[in-house]
């Protein structure tokens, strides 16, 4: 690959690093004088560190041997999480530090994309939103109806989010997995 192949989400290796990097954002720059270059913000897929690099036009890049496959979440195992490939029945254990804070959105049977590097899991991508049941929340107080008023609610996975006052215990809600915000009620 060369610099013209750079795009958001591209997975590549950096000069001798043993970890793959993913392009978060990039900018092609063609100054009035001199050679054009591409300024790139990269995220280390193994540890999450972000760094910036500049590549001259025509510079060669090494693609990362990264594969993304869909797995179904089965159960937690200590601080790790076990997923299953629905096609083959193969089970894979993903270390808890690779799942991170996203663990609070995992529910039984949920399909997620697991990124594998040299057949080892290095990351998990959840769907953009999940539907979970509210296990506990206070009833809305009558008369407390200021616009946009919210109350805390605990979900079936243990995550706590803010929901509008009209939402009741036992109801199903759709939650954005990127910021943990309530999206809507869902009839189940």
PDB file of C-alpha atoms in Angstrom:
ATOM      1  CA  UNK A   1       0.000   0.000   0.000  1.00  0.00           C
ATOM      2  CA  UNK A   2       1.056   3.591  -0.367  1.00  0.00           C
ATOM      3  CA  UNK A   3      -0.206   6.915   1.007  1.00  0.00           C
ATOM      4  CA  UNK A   4      -2.992   7.200  -1.598  1.00  0.00           C
ATOM      5  CA  UNK A   5      -4.667   4.165   0.085  1.00  0.00           C
ATOM      6  CA  UNK A   6      -5.027   5.941   3.445  1.00  0.00           C
ATOM      7  CA  UNK A   7      -8.649   6.234   4.540  1.00  0.00           C
ATOM      8  CA  UNK A   8     -10.552   6.230   7.846  1.00  0.00           C
ATOM      9  CA  UNK A   9     -10.572   2.750   9.406  1.00  0.00           C
ATOM     10  CA  UNK A  10      -7.523   1.487   7.458  1.00  0.00           C
ATOM     11  CA  UNK A  11      -5.506  -1.022   9.491  1.00  0.00           C
ATOM     12  CA  UNK A  12      -1.711  -0.910   9.111  1.00  0.00           C
ATOM     13  CA  UNK A  13       1.611  -1.629  10.800  1.00  0.00           C
ATOM     14  CA  UNK A  14       4.073   1.133  11.734  1.00  0.00           C
ATOM     15  CA  UNK A  15       7.861   0.819  11.387  1.00  0.00           C
ATOM     16  CA  UNK A  16       8.626  -2.356  13.291  1.00  0.00           C
ATOM     17  CA  UNK A  17       5.790  -2.058  15.826  1.00  0.00           C
ATOM     18  CA  UNK A  18       4.289  -5.391  16.810  1.00  0.00           C
ATOM     19  CA  UNK A  19       0.810  -3.857  17.204  1.00  0.00           C
ATOM     20  CA  UNK A  20      -1.573  -2.887  14.393  1.00  0.00           C
ATOM     21  CA  UNK A  21      -2.817   0.699  14.076  1.00  0.00           C
ATOM     22  CA  UNK A  22      -6.147   2.007  12.790  1.00  0.00           C
ATOM     23  CA  UNK A  23      -6.566   5.364  11.003  1.00  0.00           C
ATOM     24  CA  UNK A  24      -8.892   7.629  13.029  1.00  0.00           C
ATOM     25  CA  UNK A  25      -8.585  10.671  10.757  1.00  0.00           C
ATOM     26  CA  UNK A  26      -6.341  11.920   7.989  1.00  0.00           C
ATOM     27  CA  UNK A  27      -5.674  15.061   5.969  1.00  0.00           C
ATOM     28  CA  UNK A  28      -3.959  15.291   2.584  1.00  0.00           C
ATOM     29  CA  UNK A  29      -1.785  18.434   2.357  1.00  0.00           C
ATOM     30  CA  UNK A  30      -0.298  19.851  -0.860  1.00  0.00           C
ATOM     31  CA  UNK A  31       1.836  22.879  -0.017  1.00  0.00           C
ATOM     32  CA  UNK A  32       2.675  25.461  -2.683  1.00  0.00           C
ATOM     33  CA  UNK A  33       6.314  24.369  -2.628  1.00  0.00           C
ATOM     34  CA  UNK A  34       7.693  20.951  -1.852  1.00  0.00           C
ATOM     35  CA  UNK A  35       6.235  17.481  -1.762  1.00  0.00           C
ATOM     36  CA  UNK A  36       2.646  16.672  -0.807  1.00  0.00           C
ATOM     37  CA  UNK A  37       2.093  14.729   2.416  1.00  0.00           C
ATOM     38  CA  UNK A  38      -0.664  13.109   4.471  1.00  0.00           C
ATOM     39  CA  UNK A  39      -1.110  13.931   8.156  1.00  0.00           C
ATOM     40  CA  UNK A  40      -2.638  10.934   9.972  1.00  0.00           C
ATOM     41  CA  UNK A  41      -4.035  10.326  13.458  1.00  0.00           C
ATOM     42  CA  UNK A  42      -3.574   6.632  14.359  1.00  0.00           C
ATOM     43  CA  UNK A  43      -4.922   4.499  17.221  1.00  0.00           C
ATOM     44  CA  UNK A  44      -2.931   1.532  18.515  1.00  0.00           C
ATOM     45  CA  UNK A  45      -5.477  -1.304  18.344  1.00  0.00           C
ATOM     46  CA  UNK A  46      -3.814  -3.274  21.150  1.00  0.00           C
ATOM     47  CA  UNK A  47      -3.557  -0.608  23.869  1.00  0.00           C
ATOM     48  CA  UNK A  48      -5.688   2.309  22.598  1.00  0.00           C
ATOM     49  CA  UNK A  49      -2.891   4.907  22.489  1.00  0.00           C
ATOM     50  CA  UNK A  50      -3.338   7.617  19.850  1.00  0.00           C
ATOM     51  CA  UNK A  51      -0.464   9.172  17.917  1.00  0.00           C
ATOM     52  CA  UNK A  52       0.000  11.464  14.933  1.00  0.00           C
ATOM     53  CA  UNK A  53       2.275  10.730  11.984  1.00  0.00           C
ATOM     54  CA  UNK A  54       3.076  12.433   8.701  1.00  0.00           C
ATOM     55  CA  UNK A  55       3.692  10.381   5.554  1.00  0.00           C
ATOM     56  CA  UNK A  56       5.275  11.809   2.375  1.00  0.00           C
ATOM     57  CA  UNK A  57       3.369  11.171  -0.855  1.00  0.00           C
ATOM     58  CA  UNK A  58       4.268   7.832  -2.400  1.00  0.00           C
ATOM     59  CA  UNK A  59       5.661   6.391   0.853  1.00  0.00           C
ATOM     60  CA  UNK A  60       4.981   2.649   1.228  1.00  0.00           C
ATOM     61  CA  UNK A  61       2.827   1.327   4.074  1.00  0.00           C
ATOM     62  CA  UNK A  62       2.519  -2.197   5.482  1.00  0.00           C
ATOM     63  CA  UNK A  63      -1.056  -3.529   5.799  1.00  0.00           C
ATOM     64  CA  UNK A  64      -1.920  -5.201   9.119  1.00  0.00           C
ATOM     65  CA  UNK A  65      -2.944  -8.862   9.189  1.00  0.00           C
ATOM     66  CA  UNK A  66      -6.242  -7.993  10.871  1.00  0.00           C
ATOM     67  CA  UNK A  67      -9.534  -9.842  10.501  1.00  0.00           C
ATOM     68  CA  UNK A  68     -12.948  -8.828  11.821  1.00  0.00           C
ATOM     69  CA  UNK A  69     -15.475 -11.594  12.472  1.00  0.00           C
ATOM     70  CA  UNK A  70     -18.938 -11.607  14.002  1.00  0.00           C
ATOM     71  CA  UNK A  71     -19.240 -13.534  17.257  1.00  0.00           C
ATOM     72  CA  UNK A  72     -22.104 -14.035  19.697  1.00  0.00           C
ATOM     73  CA  UNK A  73     -21.573 -13.106  23.353  1.00  0.00           C
ATOM     74  CA  UNK A  74     -22.112 -16.114  25.646  1.00  0.00           C
ATOM     75  CA  UNK A  75     -20.921 -15.418  29.201  1.00  0.00           C
ATOM     76  CA  UNK A  76     -18.317 -13.687  31.393  1.00  0.00           C
ATOM     77  CA  UNK A  77     -15.416 -15.758  32.714  1.00  0.00           C
ATOM     78  CA  UNK A  78     -13.745 -13.945  35.590  1.00  0.00           C
ATOM     79  CA  UNK A  79     -12.640 -10.609  34.134  1.00  0.00           C
ATOM     80  CA  UNK A  80     -12.705 -12.034  30.570  1.00  0.00           C
ATOM     81  CA  UNK A  81     -15.572 -12.622  28.143  1.00  0.00           C
ATOM     82  CA  UNK A  82     -16.413 -15.695  26.043  1.00  0.00           C
ATOM     83  CA  UNK A  83     -17.815 -15.364  22.523  1.00  0.00           C
ATOM     84  CA  UNK A  84     -18.881 -18.013  19.996  1.00  0.00           C
ATOM     85  CA  UNK A  85     -18.667 -18.098  16.200  1.00  0.00           C
ATOM     86  CA  UNK A  86     -22.221 -19.013  15.145  1.00  0.00           C
ATOM     87  CA  UNK A  87     -21.038 -20.678  11.929  1.00  0.00           C
ATOM     88  CA  UNK A  88     -18.393 -22.986  13.382  1.00  0.00           C
ATOM     89  CA  UNK A  89     -19.284 -23.189  17.096  1.00  0.00           C
ATOM     90  CA  UNK A  90     -15.687 -22.148  17.879  1.00  0.00           C
ATOM     91  CA  UNK A  91     -15.382 -20.291  21.193  1.00  0.00           C
ATOM     92  CA  UNK A  92     -12.970 -17.449  21.823  1.00  0.00           C
ATOM     93  CA  UNK A  93     -12.067 -15.733  25.107  1.00  0.00           C
ATOM     94  CA  UNK A  94     -11.494 -11.980  24.892  1.00  0.00           C
ATOM     95  CA  UNK A  95      -9.488 -10.405  27.758  1.00  0.00           C
ATOM     96  CA  UNK A  96     -11.458  -7.899  29.830  1.00  0.00           C
ATOM     97  CA  UNK A  97      -9.044  -5.057  29.041  1.00  0.00           C
ATOM     98  CA  UNK A  98      -9.821  -5.456  25.289  1.00  0.00           C
ATOM     99  CA  UNK A  99     -13.557  -5.067  25.977  1.00  0.00           C
ATOM    100  CA  UNK A 100     -13.100  -2.220  28.480  1.00  0.00           C
ATOM    101  CA  UNK A 101     -16.107  -0.087  29.455  1.00  0.00           C
ATOM    102  CA  UNK A 102     -18.178  -1.655  26.672  1.00  0.00           C
ATOM    103  CA  UNK A 103     -18.691  -4.667  28.975  1.00  0.00           C
ATOM    104  CA  UNK A 104     -21.631  -2.869  30.626  1.00  0.00           C
ATOM    105  CA  UNK A 105     -23.609  -3.135  27.369  1.00  0.00           C
ATOM    106  CA  UNK A 106     -23.002  -6.860  26.734  1.00  0.00           C
ATOM    107  CA  UNK A 107     -26.099  -9.049  27.027  1.00  0.00           C
ATOM    108  CA  UNK A 108     -26.526 -12.782  26.374  1.00  0.00           C
ATOM    109  CA  UNK A 109     -26.813 -13.663  22.689  1.00  0.00           C
ATOM    110  CA  UNK A 110     -25.671 -10.228  21.442  1.00  0.00           C
ATOM    111  CA  UNK A 111     -23.715 -10.242  18.165  1.00  0.00           C
ATOM    112  CA  UNK A 112     -20.497  -8.184  18.150  1.00  0.00           C
ATOM    113  CA  UNK A 113     -17.568  -7.744  15.763  1.00  0.00           C
ATOM    114  CA  UNK A 114     -14.332  -9.081  17.235  1.00  0.00           C
ATOM    115  CA  UNK A 115     -11.086  -7.853  15.658  1.00  0.00           C
ATOM    116  CA  UNK A 116      -8.414 -10.554  15.463  1.00  0.00           C
ATOM    117  CA  UNK A 117      -4.709  -9.866  14.905  1.00  0.00           C
ATOM    118  CA  UNK A 118      -2.670 -13.000  14.140  1.00  0.00           C
ATOM    119  CA  UNK A 119      -5.700 -14.998  15.359  1.00  0.00           C
ATOM    120  CA  UNK A 120      -5.642 -13.231  18.777  1.00  0.00           C
ATOM    121  CA  UNK A 121      -8.556 -10.951  19.821  1.00  0.00           C
ATOM    122  CA  UNK A 122      -7.479  -7.314  20.187  1.00  0.00           C
ATOM    123  CA  UNK A 123     -10.797  -5.485  20.209  1.00  0.00           C
ATOM    124  CA  UNK A 124     -14.578  -5.679  20.255  1.00  0.00           C
ATOM    125  CA  UNK A 125     -16.977  -3.413  18.324  1.00  0.00           C
ATOM    126  CA  UNK A 126     -20.523  -3.277  19.670  1.00  0.00           C
ATOM    127  CA  UNK A 127     -23.603  -2.372  17.639  1.00  0.00           C
ATOM    128  CA  UNK A 128     -24.419   1.373  17.651  1.00  0.00           C
ATOM    129  CA  UNK A 129     -27.331   0.789  20.045  1.00  0.00           C
ATOM    130  CA  UNK A 130     -28.640  -1.979  22.289  1.00  0.00           C
ATOM    131  CA  UNK A 131     -32.074  -2.792  23.705  1.00  0.00           C
ATOM    132  CA  UNK A 132     -31.976  -3.608  27.436  1.00  0.00           C
ATOM    133  CA  UNK A 133     -34.536  -3.997  30.213  1.00  0.00           C
ATOM    134  CA  UNK A 134     -34.745  -1.643  33.190  1.00  0.00           C
ATOM    135  CA  UNK A 135     -34.404  -3.673  36.393  1.00  0.00           C
ATOM    136  CA  UNK A 136     -34.708  -0.844  38.934  1.00  0.00           C
ATOM    137  CA  UNK A 137     -35.703   2.805  38.820  1.00  0.00           C
ATOM    138  CA  UNK A 138     -37.606   5.211  41.032  1.00  0.00           C
ATOM    139  CA  UNK A 139     -41.156   6.099  40.015  1.00  0.00           C
ATOM    140  CA  UNK A 140     -41.509   9.570  38.502  1.00  0.00           C
ATOM    141  CA  UNK A 141     -42.748  12.108  41.066  1.00  0.00           C
ATOM    142  CA  UNK A 142     -46.081  13.655  40.069  1.00  0.00           C
ATOM    143  CA  UNK A 143     -45.682  17.334  39.352  1.00  0.00           C
ATOM    144  CA  UNK A 144     -41.932  16.962  38.718  1.00  0.00           C
ATOM    145  CA  UNK A 145     -42.350  17.491  34.987  1.00  0.00           C
ATOM    146  CA  UNK A 146     -39.790  20.119  34.092  1.00  0.00           C
ATOM    147  CA  UNK A 147     -38.933  19.613  30.433  1.00  0.00           C
ATOM    148  CA  UNK A 148     -36.043  17.206  29.987  1.00  0.00           C
ATOM    149  CA  UNK A 149     -36.144  15.975  33.602  1.00  0.00           C
ATOM    150  CA  UNK A 150     -34.477  12.586  34.045  1.00  0.00           C
ATOM    151  CA  UNK A 151     -33.919   9.950  36.709  1.00  0.00           C
ATOM    152  CA  UNK A 152     -31.295   7.194  37.072  1.00  0.00           C
ATOM    153  CA  UNK A 153     -32.259   3.663  35.989  1.00  0.00           C
ATOM    154  CA  UNK A 154     -30.325   0.387  36.351  1.00  0.00           C
ATOM    155  CA  UNK A 155     -30.364  -1.896  33.315  1.00  0.00           C
ATOM    156  CA  UNK A 156     -30.300  -5.705  33.145  1.00  0.00           C
ATOM    157  CA  UNK A 157     -26.532  -5.603  32.492  1.00  0.00           C
ATOM    158  CA  UNK A 158     -25.865  -3.480  35.595  1.00  0.00           C
ATOM    159  CA  UNK A 159     -25.233  -0.248  33.686  1.00  0.00           C
ATOM    160  CA  UNK A 160     -26.875   2.904  35.084  1.00  0.00           C
ATOM    161  CA  UNK A 161     -28.265   5.504  32.664  1.00  0.00           C
ATOM    162  CA  UNK A 162     -30.520   8.549  32.907  1.00  0.00           C
ATOM    163  CA  UNK A 163     -34.038   8.074  31.517  1.00  0.00           C
ATOM    164  CA  UNK A 164     -37.053  10.414  31.209  1.00  0.00           C
ATOM    165  CA  UNK A 165     -39.463  10.453  34.191  1.00  0.00           C
ATOM    166  CA  UNK A 166     -42.216   8.549  32.316  1.00  0.00           C
ATOM    167  CA  UNK A 167     -40.078   5.401  31.886  1.00  0.00           C
ATOM    168  CA  UNK A 168     -40.997   2.638  34.352  1.00  0.00           C
ATOM    169  CA  UNK A 169     -39.229  -0.352  35.901  1.00  0.00           C
ATOM    170  CA  UNK A 170     -39.503  -3.478  33.697  1.00  0.00           C
ATOM    171  CA  UNK A 171     -39.702  -1.535  30.419  1.00  0.00           C
ATOM    172  CA  UNK A 172     -37.237  -2.057  27.567  1.00  0.00           C
ATOM    173  CA  UNK A 173     -35.173   0.890  26.347  1.00  0.00           C
ATOM    174  CA  UNK A 174     -32.812   1.517  23.450  1.00  0.00           C
ATOM    175  CA  UNK A 175     -29.417   2.896  24.531  1.00  0.00           C
ATOM    176  CA  UNK A 176     -26.613   4.430  22.449  1.00  0.00           C
ATOM    177  CA  UNK A 177     -23.463   2.354  23.153  1.00  0.00           C
ATOM    178  CA  UNK A 178     -21.056   5.187  22.284  1.00  0.00           C
ATOM    179  CA  UNK A 179     -22.216   7.681  24.943  1.00  0.00           C
ATOM    180  CA  UNK A 180     -24.647   5.661  27.101  1.00  0.00           C
ATOM    181  CA  UNK A 181     -27.589   7.956  26.387  1.00  0.00           C
ATOM    182  CA  UNK A 182     -31.233   6.862  26.427  1.00  0.00           C
ATOM    183  CA  UNK A 183     -32.691   6.845  22.886  1.00  0.00           C
ATOM    184  CA  UNK A 184     -36.281   5.542  23.174  1.00  0.00           C
ATOM    185  CA  UNK A 185     -38.663   3.046  24.757  1.00  0.00           C
ATOM    186  CA  UNK A 186     -39.085  -0.248  22.935  1.00  0.00           C
ATOM    187  CA  UNK A 187     -42.173  -2.486  23.065  1.00  0.00           C
ATOM    188  CA  UNK A 188     -41.291  -6.126  23.743  1.00  0.00           C
TER     189      UNK A 188
END
